[in-house]
Coordinates of C-alpha atoms and ligand atoms in Angstrom, one line a residue:
X1 CA 25.2 0.3 8.1
X2 CA 23.2 -1.3 10.9
X3 CA 25.9 -0.1 13.3
X4 CA 25.4 3.4 12.0
X5 CA 21.6 3.2 12.7
X6 CA 22.3 2.0 16.2
X7 CA 24.5 5.1 16.9
X8 CA 21.7 7.3 15.6
X9 CA 19.4 5.7 18.2
X10 CA 16.9 4.6 15.5
X11 CA 13.7 3.1 17.0
X12 CA 10.9 1.8 14.8
X13 CA 7.5 0.4 15.8
X14 CA 5.0 -1.0 13.3
X15 CA 1.2 -1.0 13.3
X16 CA -0.1 -3.5 10.8
X17 CA -3.7 -3.1 9.8
X18 CA -5.2 -6.0 7.9
X19 CA -8.8 -6.5 6.7
X20 CA -10.3 -9.8 7.8
X21 CA -12.1 -12.1 5.4
X22 CA -15.4 -12.6 7.2
X23 CA -18.8 -13.3 5.7
X24 CA -20.2 -10.0 7.0
X25 CA -19.1 -6.7 8.5
X26 CA -18.1 -6.0 12.2
X27 CA -21.4 -4.6 13.5
X28 CA -24.0 -5.5 10.9
X29 CA -24.9 -8.2 8.3
X30 CA -23.8 -6.2 5.3
X31 CA -21.5 -7.8 2.7
X32 CA -17.8 -6.8 3.2
X33 CA -17.4 -6.1 -0.5
X34 CA -16.1 -2.9 -2.3
X35 CA -18.4 -2.0 -5.1
X36 CA -17.1 -0.5 -8.4
X37 CA -20.5 0.3 -9.9
X38 CA -22.3 3.7 -9.5
X39 CA -23.7 4.1 -5.9
X40 CA -27.3 3.1 -5.5
X41 CA -27.9 6.1 -3.1
X42 CA -26.0 9.0 -1.6
X43 CA -26.5 11.2 1.5
X44 CA -24.9 14.4 2.8
X45 CA -23.7 15.0 6.3
X46 CA -21.9 17.7 8.3
X47 CA -20.3 16.1 11.3
X48 CA -21.1 17.8 14.6
X49 CA -19.2 16.3 17.5
X50 CA -20.4 17.2 20.9
X51 CA -18.5 19.6 23.1
X52 CA -16.9 17.0 25.3
X53 CA -15.7 15.1 22.3
X54 CA -14.3 18.2 20.7
X55 CA -12.1 18.7 23.7
X56 CA -10.1 15.6 22.7
X57 CA -10.0 16.2 19.0
X58 CA -6.6 16.7 17.4
X59 CA -6.0 20.2 16.0
X60 CA -5.9 19.1 12.4
X61 CA -9.3 17.4 12.7
X62 CA -10.6 20.4 14.5
X63 CA -9.3 22.6 11.7
X64 CA -11.1 20.4 9.0
X65 CA -14.2 20.7 11.1
X66 CA -14.0 24.5 11.3
X67 CA -13.5 24.7 7.6
X68 CA -17.1 23.8 7.3
X69 CA -16.6 20.6 5.3
X70 CA -19.6 18.7 4.0
X71 CA -19.4 15.0 3.3
X72 CA -21.1 13.2 0.5
X73 CA -21.4 9.5 1.2
X74 CA -21.9 6.9 -1.5
X75 CA -23.6 3.6 -0.7
X76 CA -25.2 0.5 -2.1
X77 CA -27.8 -1.8 -0.6
X78 CA -25.7 -4.9 -0.5
X79 CA -22.7 -3.3 1.3
X80 CA -24.4 -0.7 3.5
X81 CA -27.4 -0.4 5.9
X82 CA -28.6 2.0 8.6
X83 CA -25.7 1.1 10.8
X84 CA -23.1 2.5 8.4
X85 CA -25.4 5.5 8.0
X86 CA -25.4 6.0 11.7
X87 CA -29.2 5.9 11.8
X88 CA -29.3 2.7 13.8
X89 CA -27.1 1.4 16.7
X90 CA -24.5 -1.2 15.9
X91 CA -25.3 -4.9 16.2
X92 CA -23.3 -7.3 18.3
X93 CA -19.5 -7.7 17.7
X94 CA -18.9 -10.2 14.8
X95 CA -17.8 -13.4 16.5
X96 CA -16.1 -14.7 13.4
X97 CA -13.8 -11.6 13.4
X98 CA -13.1 -12.1 17.1
X99 CA -12.1 -15.7 16.5
X100 CA -9.7 -14.8 13.8
X101 CA -8.1 -12.3 16.2
X102 CA -7.9 -14.9 18.9
X103 CA -6.1 -17.2 16.4
X104 CA -3.6 -14.5 15.7
X105 CA -3.1 -13.8 19.4
X106 CA -2.3 -17.4 20.1
X107 CA 0.0 -17.7 17.1
X108 CA 2.0 -14.7 18.5
X109 CA 1.9 -15.7 22.1
X110 CA -0.3 -12.7 22.9
X111 CA -2.5 -12.9 26.0
X112 CA -6.3 -12.6 25.2
X113 CA -8.2 -10.3 27.5
X114 CA -11.0 -11.8 29.7
X115 CA -13.6 -9.4 28.4
X116 CA -13.7 -7.5 25.1
X117 CA -14.9 -3.9 25.5
X118 CA -15.7 -1.8 22.4
X119 CA -14.4 1.7 22.6
X120 CA -14.9 4.9 20.4
X121 CA -11.9 6.7 19.0
X122 CA -12.7 10.3 17.8
X123 CA -12.1 10.8 14.1
X124 CA -13.8 13.8 12.4
X125 CA -12.1 13.8 9.0
X126 CA -15.4 12.4 7.7
X127 CA -14.0 8.9 7.1
X128 CA -16.6 7.6 9.6
X129 CA -20.3 8.8 9.5
X130 CA -20.4 8.7 13.3
X131 CA -17.4 10.9 14.0
X132 CA -15.6 8.1 15.7
X133 CA -14.1 4.7 15.0
X134 CA -15.0 1.6 17.0
X135 CA -12.1 -0.4 18.3
X136 CA -11.4 -3.1 20.9
X137 CA -8.4 -4.7 22.5
X138 CA -8.4 -8.5 21.9
X139 CA -5.0 -9.4 23.3
X140 CA -1.9 -7.9 25.0
X141 CA 1.8 -8.7 24.8
X142 CA 3.4 -11.6 22.9
X143 CA 6.4 -11.8 20.5
X144 CA 7.5 -13.2 17.2
X145 CA 10.9 -14.3 16.1
X146 CA 12.3 -12.6 13.1
X147 CA 15.8 -13.6 11.8
X148 CA 16.6 -14.9 15.3
X149 CA 15.5 -11.8 17.2
X150 CA 12.5 -11.6 19.5
X151 CA 10.3 -8.8 18.5
X152 CA 7.7 -7.8 21.2
X153 CA 4.1 -7.4 20.2
X154 CA 2.3 -4.7 22.2
X155 CA -1.3 -5.4 21.4
X156 CA -3.8 -6.9 19.0
X157 CA -6.9 -4.9 18.4
X158 CA -10.0 -5.4 16.3
X159 CA -11.4 -2.3 14.6
X160 CA -13.9 -1.2 12.0
X161 CA -12.3 0.0 8.8
X162 CA -13.1 3.5 7.7
X163 CA -14.9 4.7 4.6
X164 CA -12.7 5.3 1.5
X165 CA -12.2 8.7 0.0
X166 CA -13.3 8.9 -3.6
X167 CA -13.0 12.6 -4.2
X168 CA -12.8 16.2 -2.9
X169 CA -13.8 19.5 -4.4
X170 CA -13.7 22.7 -2.3
X171 CA -15.5 22.1 1.0
X172 CA -17.2 18.9 -0.2
X173 CA -15.5 15.6 0.5
X174 CA -16.7 12.4 -1.1
X175 CA -16.5 9.0 0.6
X176 CA -17.7 5.5 -0.3
X177 CA -19.0 3.7 2.8
X178 CA -18.7 0.1 1.5
X179 CA -15.4 -0.2 3.3
X180 CA -16.8 1.3 6.5
X181 CA -17.3 -1.5 9.1
X182 CA -15.1 -4.1 7.4
X183 CA -13.3 -5.9 10.3
X184 CA -9.7 -4.9 10.6
X185 CA -7.1 -6.3 12.9
X186 CA -4.4 -4.0 14.2
X187 CA -1.1 -5.6 15.4
X188 CA 1.3 -3.2 17.1
X189 CA 4.9 -4.1 17.7
X190 CA 7.0 -2.4 20.5
X191 CA 9.5 0.2 19.1
X192 CA 12.3 -2.3 19.1
X193 CA 13.2 -2.4 15.4
X194 CA 16.6 -0.8 14.9
X195 CA 17.3 -0.6 11.1
X196 CA 15.4 -0.1 7.9
X197 CA 16.0 -3.7 6.7
X198 CA 14.7 -5.1 9.9
X199 CA 11.5 -3.1 9.7
X200 CA 10.8 -4.7 6.3
X201 CA 11.5 -8.2 7.7
X202 CA 9.2 -7.7 10.6
X203 CA 6.4 -6.4 8.4
X204 CA 6.9 -9.4 6.1
X205 CA 6.9 -11.8 9.1
X206 CA 3.6 -10.4 10.5
X207 CA 2.1 -10.4 7.0
X208 CA 2.9 -14.1 6.7
X209 CA 1.3 -14.9 10.0
X210 CA -1.8 -13.0 8.9
X211 CA -2.0 -14.9 5.7
X212 CA -1.3 -18.2 7.4
X213 CA -4.7 -17.9 9.0
X214 CA -6.3 -18.2 5.6
X215 CA -8.8 -15.7 6.9
X216 CA -7.6 -12.3 5.6
X217 CA -8.7 -10.2 2.6
X218 CA -6.3 -9.9 -0.4
X219 CA -5.4 -7.2 -2.8
X220 CA -4.0 -3.7 -2.7
X221 CA -5.3 -1.6 0.2
X222 CA -6.4 -4.6 2.3
X223 CA -3.1 -4.4 4.3
X224 CA -1.8 -1.1 5.5
X225 CA 1.2 -0.4 7.7
X226 CA 1.7 2.6 10.0
X227 CA 5.4 3.1 10.7
X228 CA 6.5 5.0 13.8
X229 CA 10.1 6.3 13.5
X230 CA 12.4 8.2 15.8
X231 CA 16.1 8.9 16.2
X232 CA 18.1 10.5 19.0
X233 CA 17.4 14.2 19.1
X234 CA 14.9 13.8 16.4
X235 CA 11.1 13.4 16.9
X236 CA 8.6 10.7 16.7
X237 CA 7.1 10.6 13.2
X238 CA 4.2 8.5 12.3
X239 CA 4.0 7.5 8.7
X240 CA 0.5 6.3 8.0
X241 CA -0.9 3.9 5.4
X242 CA 2.1 2.3 3.6
X243 CA 0.3 -0.2 1.4
X244 CA 3.3 -2.0 -0.2
X245 CA 5.3 -4.2 2.0
X246 CA 8.5 -3.6 0.0
X247 CA 8.2 0.1 0.7
X248 CA 8.4 -0.2 4.5
X249 CA 12.2 -0.3 4.7
X250 CA 12.6 2.5 2.1
X251 CA 10.2 4.7 4.1
X252 CA 12.3 4.1 7.3
X253 CA 15.6 4.8 5.4
X254 CA 14.3 8.1 4.0
X255 CA 12.8 9.2 7.3
X256 CA 16.1 8.7 9.1
X257 CA 17.8 10.7 6.3
X258 CA 15.2 13.4 6.5
X259 CA 15.5 13.8 10.3
X260 CA 19.3 13.9 10.1
X261 CA 19.3 16.6 7.5
X262 CA 16.7 18.6 9.4
X263 CA 19.0 18.4 12.4
X264 CA 21.9 19.5 10.2
X265 CA 19.8 22.5 9.2
X266 CA 19.1 23.3 12.9
X267 CA 22.8 23.2 13.6
X268 CA 23.5 25.6 10.8
X269 CA 20.7 27.9 12.1
X270 CA 22.3 27.9 15.5
X271 CA 25.6 28.7 14.0
X272 CA 24.0 31.7 12.3
X273 CA 22.6 32.7 15.7
X274 CA 18.9 32.4 14.6
X275 CA 16.3 32.2 17.4
X276 CA 12.5 31.8 17.3
X277 CA 12.2 35.5 18.2
X278 CA 13.9 36.4 14.9
X279 CA 10.9 34.9 13.1
X280 CA 8.3 37.7 12.9
X281 CA 4.7 37.5 11.8
X282 CA 5.2 40.2 9.0
X283 CA 3.4 39.3 5.9
X284 CA 4.0 41.9 3.1
X285 CA 1.7 42.4 0.2
X286 CA 4.2 42.6 -2.8
X287 CA 1.6 42.3 -5.6
X288 CA 2.9 45.6 -7.1
X289 CA 6.2 43.9 -7.9
X290 CA 4.5 41.4 -10.2
X291 CA 2.3 43.8 -12.2
X292 CA 4.1 42.9 -15.4
X293 CA 5.3 39.4 -14.4
X294 CA 5.9 36.6 -16.8
X295 CA 5.3 34.0 -14.1
X296 CA 2.2 32.0 -15.2
X297 CA 1.2 30.8 -11.8
X298 CA 1.1 34.3 -10.3
X299 CA -0.5 35.8 -13.4
X300 CA -3.4 33.4 -13.4
X301 CA -3.9 33.8 -9.6
X302 CA -3.9 37.6 -10.1
X303 CA -6.4 37.4 -12.9
X304 CA -8.8 35.8 -10.3
X305 CA -8.2 38.7 -7.9
X306 CA -5.4 37.0 -6.0
X307 CA -2.6 39.0 -4.3
X308 CA 1.1 38.0 -3.7
X309 CA 2.4 37.9 -0.2
X310 CA 5.9 37.6 1.1
X311 CA 7.5 36.4 4.3
X312 CA 11.1 37.0 5.2
X313 CA 12.9 34.1 7.0
X314 CA 16.0 35.7 8.5
X315 CA 19.3 33.9 7.9
X316 CA 17.5 31.0 6.1
X317 CA 19.2 31.6 2.7
X318 CA 20.4 28.3 1.2
X319 CA 18.6 26.2 3.8
X320 CA 15.1 26.3 2.4
X321 CA 16.3 24.8 -0.8
X322 CA 18.5 22.2 0.8
X323 CA 17.6 18.6 -0.1
X324 CA 16.3 16.3 2.6
X325 CA 15.3 13.3 0.5
X326 CA 15.2 12.9 -3.3
X327 CA 13.1 15.7 -4.6
X328 CA 12.1 16.9 -1.1
X329 CA 13.4 20.0 0.6
X330 CA 12.7 22.1 3.6
X331 CA 10.8 24.3 1.1
X332 CA 8.7 21.3 0.1
X333 CA 7.8 20.8 3.8
X334 CA 6.8 24.5 4.0
X335 CA 4.7 24.1 0.9
X336 CA 2.9 21.0 2.4
X337 CA 2.0 23.1 5.4
X338 CA 0.9 26.1 3.3
X339 CA -1.4 23.9 1.3
X340 CA -2.9 22.2 4.3
X341 CA -3.5 25.2 6.5
X342 CA -3.8 27.9 3.9
X343 CA -5.5 26.1 1.0
X344 CA -3.0 27.6 -1.5
X345 CA -1.7 25.5 -4.3
X346 CA 2.0 26.0 -3.5
X347 CA 4.7 28.5 -2.8
X348 CA 8.0 30.0 -4.2
X349 CA 11.1 30.5 -2.2
X350 CA 14.2 32.6 -3.0
X351 CA 16.6 29.6 -2.9
X352 CA 15.0 28.4 -6.2
X353 CA 14.6 31.9 -7.8
X354 CA 14.9 33.4 -10.3
X355 CA 12.9 30.6 -12.1
X356 CA 9.3 29.8 -13.0
X357 CA 9.1 33.0 -15.0
X358 CA 10.1 35.1 -11.9
X359 CA 13.1 37.3 -12.9
X360 CA 16.2 38.4 -10.9
X361 CA 14.9 41.9 -11.1
X362 CA 11.6 40.9 -9.4
X363 CA 13.5 39.0 -6.7
X364 CA 15.7 42.1 -6.1
X365 CA 12.5 44.3 -5.7
X366 CA 10.9 41.8 -3.3
X367 CA 14.1 41.8 -1.2
X368 CA 14.0 45.5 -1.1
X369 CA 10.3 45.6 -0.2
X370 CA 10.6 43.2 2.8
X371 CA 14.0 44.6 3.8
X372 CA 15.8 41.3 3.3
X373 CA 19.6 40.9 3.5
X374 CA 21.6 38.5 1.4
X375 CA 21.4 35.6 3.9
X376 CA 17.7 35.9 4.4
X377 CA 15.3 33.7 2.5
X378 CA 11.9 34.8 1.3
X379 CA 8.8 32.7 0.8
X380 CA 6.0 33.9 -1.6
X381 CA 2.4 32.7 -2.0
X382 CA -0.3 34.0 -4.3
X383 CA -4.0 33.6 -3.6
X384 CA -6.8 35.6 -1.9
X385 CA -5.3 37.7 1.0
X386 CA -6.7 35.6 3.9
X387 CA -5.5 32.4 2.4
X388 CA -2.1 34.0 1.8
X389 CA -1.8 35.0 5.5
X390 CA -2.9 31.5 6.7
X391 CA -0.4 29.9 4.4
X392 CA 2.5 32.2 5.5
X393 CA 1.5 31.7 9.1
X394 CA 1.9 27.9 8.6
X395 CA 5.3 28.5 6.9
X396 CA 6.4 30.7 9.8
X397 CA 5.3 27.9 12.2
X398 CA 7.4 25.4 10.2
X399 CA 10.4 27.6 10.2
X400 CA 10.1 28.2 13.9
X401 CA 9.9 24.4 14.5
X402 CA 13.1 24.1 12.4
X403 CA 15.0 26.2 15.0
X404 CA 14.0 23.5 17.5
X405 CA 14.8 20.5 15.3
X406 CA 12.4 17.9 14.0
X407 CA 8.6 18.5 14.4
X408 CA 6.5 15.6 15.6
X409 CA 4.1 14.9 12.7
X410 CA 1.8 12.4 11.0
X411 CA 3.1 11.9 7.5
X412 CA 1.8 10.0 4.4
X413 CA 4.0 7.9 2.0
X414 CA 4.8 9.0 -1.5
X415 CA 5.1 6.2 -4.1
X416 CA 9.0 6.4 -4.0
X417 CA 9.2 6.0 -0.2
X418 CA 9.6 9.7 0.6
X419 CA 6.8 11.2 2.7
X420 CA 4.6 14.3 2.9
X421 CA 2.9 16.2 5.7
X422 CA -0.5 14.9 6.7
X423 CA -1.2 16.6 10.1
X424 CA 0.2 17.2 13.5
X425 CA 0.4 14.1 15.7
X426 CA -2.9 13.7 17.6
X427 CA -3.0 13.7 21.4
X428 CA -3.2 10.4 23.2
X429 CA -6.4 10.2 25.2
X430 CA -9.1 10.0 22.6
X431 CA -11.0 6.9 23.6
X432 CA -14.3 6.5 25.4
X433 CA -16.6 3.5 25.8
X434 CA -19.1 2.5 23.1
X435 CA -22.2 1.8 25.2
X436 CA -24.3 0.4 22.3
X437 CA -22.2 -2.8 22.1
X438 CA -22.3 -5.3 25.0
X439 CA -18.9 -6.5 26.1
X440 CA -17.9 -10.0 25.0
X441 CA -16.5 -12.5 27.5
X442 CA -13.6 -14.7 26.2
X443 CA -14.3 -18.0 27.8
X444 CA -11.6 -20.6 28.5
X445 CA -13.8 -22.9 26.4
X446 CA -13.7 -20.7 23.4
X447 CA -9.9 -20.2 23.7
X448 CA -9.4 -24.0 23.9
X449 CA -11.5 -24.5 20.8
X450 CA -9.3 -21.9 18.9
X451 CA -6.1 -23.5 20.3
X452 CA -7.1 -26.9 19.0
X453 CA -7.4 -25.7 15.4
X454 CA -4.4 -23.3 15.1
X455 CA -3.0 -23.0 11.5
X456 CA 0.6 -23.9 10.7
X457 CA 3.1 -21.2 11.5
X458 CA 4.7 -19.8 8.3
X459 CA 8.1 -21.5 9.1
X460 CA 6.4 -24.9 9.4
X461 CA 4.5 -24.3 6.2
X462 CA 7.7 -23.4 4.4
X463 CA 9.4 -26.6 5.4
X464 CA 6.4 -28.6 4.4
X465 CA 6.2 -26.9 1.0
X466 CA 9.8 -27.9 0.4
X467 CA 9.5 -31.5 1.5
X468 CA 5.9 -32.3 0.3
X469 CA 6.2 -30.7 -3.1
X470 CA 9.9 -31.0 -3.6
X471 CA 10.3 -27.2 -4.2
X472 CA 13.6 -25.4 -3.8
X473 CA 13.7 -22.9 -0.9
X474 CA 13.5 -19.8 -3.1
X475 CA 10.4 -21.0 -5.0
X476 CA 8.8 -22.2 -1.7
X477 CA 9.3 -18.7 -0.2
X478 CA 7.8 -17.1 -3.3
X479 CA 4.7 -19.3 -3.2
X480 CA 4.4 -18.8 0.6
X481 CA 4.2 -15.1 0.0
X482 CA 1.9 -15.3 -3.0
X483 CA -1.8 -14.8 -3.0
X484 CA -2.1 -18.2 -4.7
X485 CA -0.7 -20.4 -1.9
X486 CA -3.9 -22.3 -1.3
X487 CA -4.5 -22.6 -5.1
X488 CA -1.0 -24.0 -5.5
X489 CA -1.6 -26.7 -2.9
X490 CA -5.0 -27.6 -4.4
X491 CA -3.7 -27.9 -7.9
X492 CA -0.6 -29.8 -6.9
X493 CA -2.7 -32.3 -5.1
X494 CA -5.4 -32.8 -7.7
X495 CA -3.2 -33.0 -10.8
X496 CA 0.0 -34.7 -11.9
X497 CA 1.5 -31.5 -13.1
X498 CA 4.9 -31.0 -11.5
X499 CA 4.4 -28.7 -8.5
X500 CA 7.5 -26.7 -9.4
X501 CA 5.8 -25.8 -12.8
X502 CA 2.6 -24.8 -10.9
X503 CA 4.6 -22.7 -8.5
X504 CA 6.7 -21.0 -11.2
X505 CA 3.6 -20.2 -13.2
X506 CA 1.7 -18.7 -10.2
X507 CA 4.6 -16.5 -9.2
X508 CA 7.3 -15.7 -11.8
X509 CA 5.2 -16.2 -14.9
X510 CA 2.4 -14.1 -13.7
X511 CA 4.8 -11.4 -12.5
X512 CA 6.6 -11.2 -15.8
X513 CA 3.3 -11.1 -17.7
X514 CA 2.2 -8.2 -15.4
X515 CA 5.4 -6.4 -16.3
X516 CA 4.6 -6.8 -20.0
X517 CA 1.3 -5.1 -19.3
X518 CA -1.0 -8.1 -19.1
X519 CA -3.9 -7.5 -16.6
X520 CA -3.2 -10.6 -14.6
X521 CA -5.4 -9.3 -11.8
X522 CA -8.4 -10.1 -14.1
X523 CA -7.5 -13.8 -14.0
X524 CA -9.8 -15.8 -11.7
X525 CA -8.6 -18.8 -9.7
X526 CA -10.9 -20.9 -11.9
X527 CA -9.0 -19.7 -15.0
X528 CA -5.7 -20.7 -13.5
X529 CA -7.0 -24.1 -12.3
X530 CA -8.4 -24.9 -15.7
X531 CA -5.1 -24.2 -17.4
X532 CA -3.3 -26.8 -15.2
X533 CA -6.2 -29.3 -15.7
X534 CA -5.7 -28.9 -19.4
X535 CA -2.0 -29.7 -19.1
X536 CA -2.9 -32.6 -16.9
X537 CA -5.3 -34.0 -19.5
X538 CA -2.7 -33.6 -22.3
X539 CA -4.6 -30.9 -24.0
X540 CA -2.0 -28.2 -23.7
X541 CA 1.8 -28.0 -23.5
X542 CA 3.5 -26.0 -20.7
X543 CA 5.3 -23.8 -23.2
X544 CA 1.9 -22.3 -24.3
X545 CA 0.8 -21.3 -20.7
X546 CA 2.0 -17.7 -21.0
X547 CA 0.0 -17.2 -24.3
X548 CA -3.1 -18.8 -22.8
X549 CA -2.9 -16.7 -19.6
X550 CA -2.5 -13.5 -21.7
X551 CA -5.5 -14.4 -23.7
X552 CA -7.6 -15.3 -20.6
X553 CA -6.6 -12.0 -18.9
X554 CA -8.5 -10.1 -21.6
X555 CA -11.3 -12.7 -21.7
X556 CA -11.6 -13.9 -18.1
X557 CA -15.2 -15.1 -18.7
X558 CA -13.9 -17.6 -21.1
X559 CA -12.6 -21.1 -20.4
X560 CA -9.1 -22.4 -20.9
X561 CA -10.5 -24.7 -23.7
X562 CA -11.8 -21.6 -25.5
X563 CA -8.4 -20.0 -25.1
X564 CA -6.7 -23.1 -26.6
X565 CA -9.1 -23.0 -29.5
X566 CA -8.8 -19.3 -30.1
X567 CA -5.0 -19.4 -30.2
X568 CA -4.9 -22.6 -32.2
X569 CA -2.9 -24.3 -29.6
X570 CA -4.8 -27.5 -29.6
X571 CA -2.4 -30.4 -29.5
X572 CA -2.0 -32.2 -32.9
X573 CA -3.2 -35.8 -33.0
X574 CA -0.4 -38.4 -33.0
X575 CA -1.3 -39.2 -36.6
X576 CA -1.1 -35.6 -37.8
X577 CA 2.1 -35.1 -35.9
X578 CA 3.6 -38.3 -37.5
X579 CA 2.7 -36.9 -41.0
X580 CA 4.5 -33.6 -40.3
X581 CA 7.6 -35.4 -38.8
X582 CA 7.8 -37.9 -41.6
X583 CA 7.5 -35.1 -44.2
X584 CA 10.3 -33.1 -42.5
X585 CA 12.6 -36.1 -42.3
X586 CA 12.0 -36.9 -46.0
X587 CA 12.8 -33.3 -46.9
X588 CA 16.1 -33.7 -45.2
X589 CA 16.9 -37.2 -46.4
X590 CA 20.4 -36.3 -47.5
X591 CA 21.3 -34.9 -44.1
X592 CA 19.7 -37.9 -42.4
X593 CA 21.7 -40.3 -44.5
X594 CA 25.0 -38.4 -43.9
X595 CA 24.6 -38.0 -40.1
X596 CA 22.5 -41.0 -39.2
X597 CA 20.9 -40.9 -35.8
X598 CA 23.0 -37.9 -34.9
X599 CA 20.5 -35.9 -37.1
X600 CA 17.8 -36.2 -34.4
X601 CA 18.7 -32.8 -32.8
X602 CA 18.7 -30.8 -36.0
X603 CA 15.5 -32.5 -37.3
X604 CA 13.7 -32.1 -34.0
X605 CA 14.5 -28.3 -34.0
X606 CA 13.0 -28.1 -37.5
X607 CA 9.8 -29.9 -36.5
X608 CA 9.4 -27.9 -33.3
X609 CA 9.6 -24.6 -35.1
X610 CA 6.5 -25.8 -37.1
X611 CA 4.5 -27.3 -34.2
X612 CA 5.5 -25.2 -31.2
X613 CA 2.7 -25.1 -28.7
X614 CA 0.8 -27.9 -30.5
X615 CA 3.0 -30.9 -29.6
X616 CA 5.0 -32.1 -26.6
X617 CA 8.8 -32.1 -27.3
X618 CA 9.1 -35.7 -26.0
X619 CA 6.5 -36.9 -28.5
X620 CA 8.3 -35.1 -31.3
X621 CA 11.6 -36.6 -30.3
X622 CA 10.1 -40.1 -30.3
X623 CA 8.6 -39.7 -33.7
X624 CA 11.7 -38.1 -35.3
X625 CA 13.7 -41.1 -34.1
X626 CA 11.1 -43.5 -35.5
X627 CA 11.1 -41.7 -38.9
X628 CA 14.9 -41.6 -39.0
X629 CA 15.2 -45.3 -38.4
X630 CA 12.6 -45.9 -41.1
X631 CA 14.5 -43.9 -43.6
X632 CA 17.9 -45.4 -42.6
X633 CA 16.3 -48.8 -42.8
X634 CA 17.6 -49.5 -39.4
Ligands
LIG1 ZN1 -24.5 -2.5 7.4

């Protein structure tokens, strides 16, 4: 397979964005926390970039701007101030964040710059109140070793994170600005990755280095990877914002498949003799055909005064409906464009008709109306006339790109690893200096200080986990990649609980509870620590841990002791246990006399069924042996 990818000329580069765990934001003293409560205040803005800035704006952003979008920003006093509101210039660059980036640079052999200059990068999708994102290069070059291969690092940048979108209705976009200004490191690799599996491994390796600093934020959304993918004869596609690490290789695999099948369609179009000139801007109003239609979508659109427009795609029959990736067709790509540029909810194409309540008779009438032959495809949209024309214009554009091959796009990931259209790829030169922030000199002194306290590299840490805590390799890797690595080390040092039990609980047990629907993310580190302390003190048996964690996940404010009490999992006193054991052995006196000491196993099973979770197996065994000996008079 890897050989196959090589022949396809696959090249993948990664940009990993990770939020840093600093005490305050990048350019102000606000708390880098995301609030879940209602916002304390909101404000409205329309972004108005100046003329010179507009010149460098990418077409999609410009389009959004021209749509007259208004932005509603939600804020709280703890997480936001006048800097996020763009009412006050930014403060000095957060030196804690710079130090973390320097640590990362030295860990990856990247060369720190002498002086850090903050730049502005134009963004007018509203995700930043200023209309730009602040970013600075911290280090250049470097490499990491992944499965024996040297992977070149291009650069390490420090950026401010953007506001997070919380809603959209019509021309109003809603953003929460708590995330705006949280320090974000961006690590870019060279496009040297050559197969899907390797892209996953490189993302994992960089993620491990980031976590090894102990200075990064955790949880979904705190790490996001952009994946740049190209194949020979294809185009550079940028897939933005993949949040799950295990999705990276899937995204690459599907993108290669998508580009190959798009190229197959291009070949087919060439065979059919289609050129760009065949694609004409002829949008026909075919509303009349649908006056009696049973198609719900069209009927409800027409009820609101909408019309139905058709576009003929000459010689495209059978190609619009051809699958590119699971559930994604060329028609899906056209629909993405129609939604983005036309604001329509979707489209129909003749490769999938008759269906959706549209009859064969209606299809025949449309074919006649637009003068389509049997090997032509037709695309239909229904909305107000201007939107219909914009949508079909975008579909025509996509069809015309198809004659050339693969368009260069920015795409977003779907949960299954396939992708959807986000916007065209922005042009390159979009940076200009941020004059409000003074440049920071990276002194040899500062670098030396960072160098002296570099954290362990992930491979060293892995070997240490194996030797110091006597873990097998698989378990050591699991705990290395877990959010609970530090907690694991702390618990294993402060208690006598076997480290392998701690590691299994913090990885496999939590994962399987999560699969059962337990809200494990509600568990605090304190909850987890207490559970192990209880085992250490002999208050709890390890078999009860899943039940205790399940209970605590719904009562995270409670203590492990309260959980033990609520679930009646307090250990029996030795006296009480002895009474139960002696009773059980008496009950089975006959068996005991017949089998002698060999009855231990059977009797132990009987007692355990009664005291599960309330007694340690080794205690039960000792007492059963003692009671047996008593009855046998041994
Ligand atoms: Zn602030």
